[in-house]
Amino acid sequence: MRSSLITIISVLCLDQIIKIWIKTSYALHSEIGSLGFIKLQFIENPGMAFGLTIGGEDAVWGKLILSTFRIIAVIFIAFYIKRLIKSKANKYFIICVSLIFAGALGNILDSAFYGMLFSESMYYPAGISEFLPVEGGYAPFMMGKVVDMIHFQFYWPEFIPFGLGGNEVFPPVFNIADASISTAFVTIIIFYKKIVRDDDFKFFKK
């Protein structure tokens, strides 16, 4: 239980601190800095992880479907973590599932509350987003945008076929919450036989 709580709280705090700092310090699409091929670039997306959407950026129905799915998924994962702890599952598997939970919850917080708490982020030099603006936020509950900032900017060699040559290997910009979810899934896949028991995916086991 302690490892799970520490994992969830650590990811959520790091994710939200970075998002709030960037949103209240930089104009939209600002280049914040770089470390080799790792670029920090402020963007926002209205949809899923890595900028994916349902029905396009302006589809309210797609946003509602996505938000509802996220909430159901987070509730389900919370009960699943509780079951894993109760059944004394492998600690590292519990931590991986906790990373998925924290990442999903981190992006839900953006969608649910950022629209009500912040003014809209604008391109330079229009201005920087303000926390708790007098005129109110830029969107109602569950209609907020997710803050992304991490960009792995490296390219396929020119000789690579299928139209890939010279293009970015991984163009999406993502955040700590997305990275948490991806890291957990990759770890589970790689170490599946070592950390997952045969009955760990029997969700409704008593």
Short mmCIF file of C-alpha atoms in Angstrom, two decimals:
data_model
loop_
_atom_site.label_atom_id
_atom_site.label_comp_id
_atom_site.label_asym_id
_atom_site.label_seq_id
_atom_site.Cartn_x
_atom_site.Cartn_y
_atom_site.Cartn_z
CA MET A 1 0.00 0.00 0.00
CA ARG A 2 2.78 2.44 0.92
CA SER A 3 4.67 1.89 -2.36
CA SER A 4 1.49 2.41 -4.34
CA LEU A 5 0.59 5.64 -2.54
CA ILE A 6 4.12 7.02 -2.84
CA THR A 7 4.15 6.23 -6.57
CA ILE A 8 0.76 7.84 -7.22
CA ILE A 9 1.43 10.97 -5.14
CA SER A 10 4.93 11.44 -6.61
CA VAL A 11 3.76 11.20 -10.23
CA LEU A 12 0.73 13.42 -9.67
CA CYS A 13 2.76 16.12 -7.88
CA LEU A 14 5.55 16.14 -10.49
CA ASP A 15 3.07 16.11 -13.37
CA GLN A 16 0.89 18.92 -12.02
CA ILE A 17 3.77 21.12 -10.80
CA ILE A 18 5.42 21.04 -14.24
CA LYS A 19 2.13 21.62 -16.07
CA ILE A 20 1.09 24.57 -13.90
CA TRP A 21 4.58 26.11 -14.06
CA ILE A 22 4.66 25.91 -17.85
CA LYS A 23 1.07 27.08 -18.34
CA THR A 24 1.51 30.14 -16.12
CA SER A 25 5.03 31.01 -17.34
CA TYR A 26 5.05 30.56 -21.13
CA ALA A 27 2.97 31.44 -24.16
CA LEU A 28 1.49 28.61 -26.20
CA HIS A 29 4.02 26.79 -28.42
CA SER A 30 6.98 28.36 -26.63
CA GLU A 31 10.32 26.55 -26.91
CA ILE A 32 11.35 26.27 -23.27
CA GLY A 33 14.67 24.46 -23.57
CA SER A 34 16.40 21.31 -24.75
CA LEU A 35 18.72 18.54 -23.65
CA GLY A 36 20.04 16.85 -26.76
CA PHE A 37 17.09 15.44 -28.67
CA ILE A 38 14.74 16.05 -25.73
CA LYS A 39 12.93 19.34 -26.27
CA LEU A 40 10.62 21.17 -23.90
CA GLN A 41 7.83 22.75 -25.92
CA PHE A 42 4.52 23.98 -24.51
CA ILE A 43 1.45 22.76 -26.36
CA GLU A 44 -2.10 21.86 -25.34
CA ASN A 45 -4.32 19.13 -26.69
CA PRO A 46 -8.05 18.55 -26.15
CA GLY A 47 -7.89 14.79 -26.43
CA MET A 48 -6.10 11.65 -25.38
CA ALA A 49 -2.47 10.88 -24.64
CA PHE A 50 0.05 12.09 -27.24
CA GLY A 51 -2.44 14.54 -28.74
CA LEU A 52 -4.93 12.01 -30.12
CA THR A 53 -8.60 13.05 -30.27
CA ILE A 54 -12.06 11.58 -30.82
CA GLY A 55 -14.06 13.29 -33.56
CA GLY A 56 -11.55 16.13 -34.01
CA GLU A 57 -10.32 18.91 -31.74
CA ASP A 58 -13.63 20.78 -31.64
CA ALA A 59 -15.94 17.79 -31.12
CA VAL A 60 -17.68 18.29 -27.76
CA TRP A 61 -19.20 14.80 -27.91
CA GLY A 62 -15.75 13.30 -28.39
CA LYS A 63 -14.46 15.19 -25.36
CA LEU A 64 -17.38 13.98 -23.23
CA ILE A 65 -16.89 10.37 -24.32
CA LEU A 66 -13.18 10.58 -23.57
CA SER A 67 -13.68 12.20 -20.17
CA THR A 68 -16.33 9.65 -19.18
CA PHE A 69 -14.09 6.79 -20.27
CA ARG A 70 -11.17 8.22 -18.29
CA ILE A 71 -13.22 8.52 -15.11
CA ILE A 72 -14.56 4.97 -15.41
CA ALA A 73 -11.06 3.66 -16.14
CA VAL A 74 -9.53 5.43 -13.14
CA ILE A 75 -12.23 4.12 -10.79
CA PHE A 76 -11.74 0.60 -12.15
CA ILE A 77 -7.94 0.80 -11.78
CA ALA A 78 -8.28 2.06 -8.20
CA PHE A 79 -10.36 -0.99 -7.26
CA TYR A 80 -7.90 -3.21 -9.16
CA ILE A 81 -4.94 -1.83 -7.19
CA LYS A 82 -6.84 -2.50 -3.98
CA ARG A 83 -7.41 -6.11 -5.07
CA LEU A 84 -3.76 -6.57 -6.01
CA ILE A 85 -2.63 -5.29 -2.63
CA LYS A 86 -5.12 -7.51 -0.81
CA SER A 87 -4.00 -10.59 -2.76
CA LYS A 88 -0.31 -9.76 -2.13
CA ALA A 89 0.63 -9.39 -5.78
CA ASN A 90 4.21 -8.64 -6.82
CA LYS A 91 5.24 -5.21 -5.52
CA TYR A 92 6.63 -4.12 -8.87
CA PHE A 93 3.44 -5.05 -10.69
CA ILE A 94 1.44 -3.02 -8.17
CA ILE A 95 3.79 -0.07 -8.75
CA CYS A 96 3.30 -0.39 -12.53
CA VAL A 97 -0.50 -0.37 -12.18
CA SER A 98 -0.16 2.59 -9.79
CA LEU A 99 1.84 4.44 -12.48
CA ILE A 100 -0.99 3.85 -14.95
CA PHE A 101 -3.53 5.09 -12.41
CA ALA A 102 -1.49 8.21 -11.61
CA GLY A 103 -0.95 9.02 -15.29
CA ALA A 104 -4.63 8.65 -16.13
CA LEU A 105 -5.66 10.74 -13.13
CA GLY A 106 -3.09 13.42 -13.97
CA ASN A 107 -4.60 14.01 -17.40
CA ILE A 108 -8.13 13.89 -15.99
CA LEU A 109 -7.24 16.79 -13.69
CA ASP A 110 -6.27 18.87 -16.73
CA SER A 111 -9.47 18.06 -18.59
CA ALA A 112 -11.74 18.45 -15.58
CA PHE A 113 -10.41 21.59 -13.90
CA TYR A 114 -7.90 23.55 -16.00
CA GLY A 115 -10.66 25.08 -18.11
CA MET A 116 -12.25 26.52 -14.96
CA LEU A 117 -9.04 27.53 -13.16
CA PHE A 118 -7.01 29.19 -15.93
CA SER A 119 -7.47 31.72 -18.67
CA GLU A 120 -6.77 30.40 -22.15
CA SER A 121 -3.13 30.04 -23.20
CA MET A 122 -2.35 32.26 -26.17
CA TYR A 123 0.41 32.49 -28.71
CA TYR A 124 3.18 35.04 -28.09
CA PRO A 125 2.85 38.02 -27.64
CA ALA A 126 -0.86 37.80 -26.74
CA GLY A 127 -0.10 36.86 -23.15
CA ILE A 128 0.38 34.06 -20.66
CA SER A 129 -2.37 32.06 -18.99
CA GLU A 130 -3.55 33.42 -15.65
CA PHE A 131 -4.55 31.31 -12.65
CA LEU A 132 -8.05 32.10 -11.34
CA PRO A 133 -8.73 34.99 -13.74
CA VAL A 134 -11.38 37.52 -12.71
CA GLU A 135 -13.41 36.88 -15.86
CA GLY A 136 -13.41 33.13 -15.23
CA GLY A 137 -11.75 30.21 -16.95
CA TYR A 138 -11.69 29.37 -20.63
CA ALA A 139 -13.91 26.26 -20.52
CA PRO A 140 -16.51 24.51 -18.34
CA PHE A 141 -15.99 21.38 -16.25
CA MET A 142 -14.48 18.47 -18.20
CA MET A 143 -13.83 20.66 -21.25
CA GLY A 144 -10.28 21.71 -20.39
CA LYS A 145 -7.17 20.98 -22.45
CA VAL A 146 -4.25 18.75 -21.45
CA VAL A 147 -0.85 20.42 -21.10
CA ASP A 148 2.01 18.69 -22.95
CA MET A 149 5.68 19.65 -23.02
CA ILE A 150 8.10 16.78 -23.77
CA HIS A 151 9.16 16.32 -27.38
CA PHE A 152 11.62 13.64 -28.52
CA GLN A 153 12.91 15.37 -31.66
CA PHE A 154 14.98 13.00 -33.76
CA TYR A 155 14.62 11.88 -37.36
CA TRP A 156 14.75 8.83 -39.59
CA PRO A 157 17.82 8.70 -41.89
CA GLU A 158 17.09 9.93 -45.40
CA PHE A 159 17.60 6.44 -46.91
CA ILE A 160 14.73 4.87 -44.91
CA PRO A 161 11.91 3.87 -47.35
CA PHE A 162 8.09 4.05 -47.08
CA GLY A 163 8.14 7.85 -46.88
CA LEU A 164 9.81 7.81 -43.46
CA GLY A 165 13.20 9.18 -44.51
CA GLY A 166 13.87 12.60 -43.00
CA ASN A 167 10.68 12.58 -40.92
CA GLU A 168 10.46 12.56 -37.15
CA VAL A 169 10.60 9.13 -35.51
CA PHE A 170 8.18 10.13 -32.75
CA PRO A 171 6.45 13.47 -33.45
CA PRO A 172 3.85 13.61 -30.60
CA VAL A 173 4.48 15.94 -27.66
CA PHE A 174 3.57 14.38 -24.31
CA ASN A 175 3.71 14.95 -20.56
CA ILE A 176 4.79 13.20 -17.34
CA ALA A 177 1.39 11.50 -17.01
CA ASP A 178 1.70 10.02 -20.51
CA ALA A 179 5.27 8.92 -19.79
CA SER A 180 4.13 7.27 -16.56
CA ILE A 181 1.50 5.21 -18.37
CA SER A 182 3.85 4.23 -21.21
CA THR A 183 6.69 3.28 -18.85
CA ALA A 184 4.34 1.05 -16.85
CA PHE A 185 3.01 -0.76 -19.92
CA VAL A 186 6.50 -1.34 -21.35
CA THR A 187 7.78 -2.61 -17.98
CA ILE A 188 4.84 -5.03 -17.64
CA ILE A 189 5.43 -6.37 -21.16
CA ILE A 190 9.18 -6.85 -20.66
CA PHE A 191 9.02 -8.38 -17.18
CA TYR A 192 5.60 -10.02 -17.48
CA LYS A 193 6.70 -13.51 -16.45
CA LYS A 194 8.58 -12.23 -13.42
CA ILE A 195 6.08 -9.81 -11.91
CA VAL A 196 2.63 -11.01 -13.05
CA ARG A 197 0.92 -14.08 -11.60
CA ASP A 198 -1.53 -16.22 -13.54
CA ASP A 199 -4.53 -14.90 -11.63
CA ASP A 200 -3.57 -11.20 -11.45
CA PHE A 201 -5.81 -10.38 -14.41
CA LYS A 202 -8.82 -12.17 -13.00
CA PHE A 203 -10.36 -8.84 -12.04
CA PHE A 204 -13.39 -10.17 -10.25
CA LYS A 205 -11.71 -12.85 -8.19
CA LYS A 206 -12.98 -12.87 -4.61
#
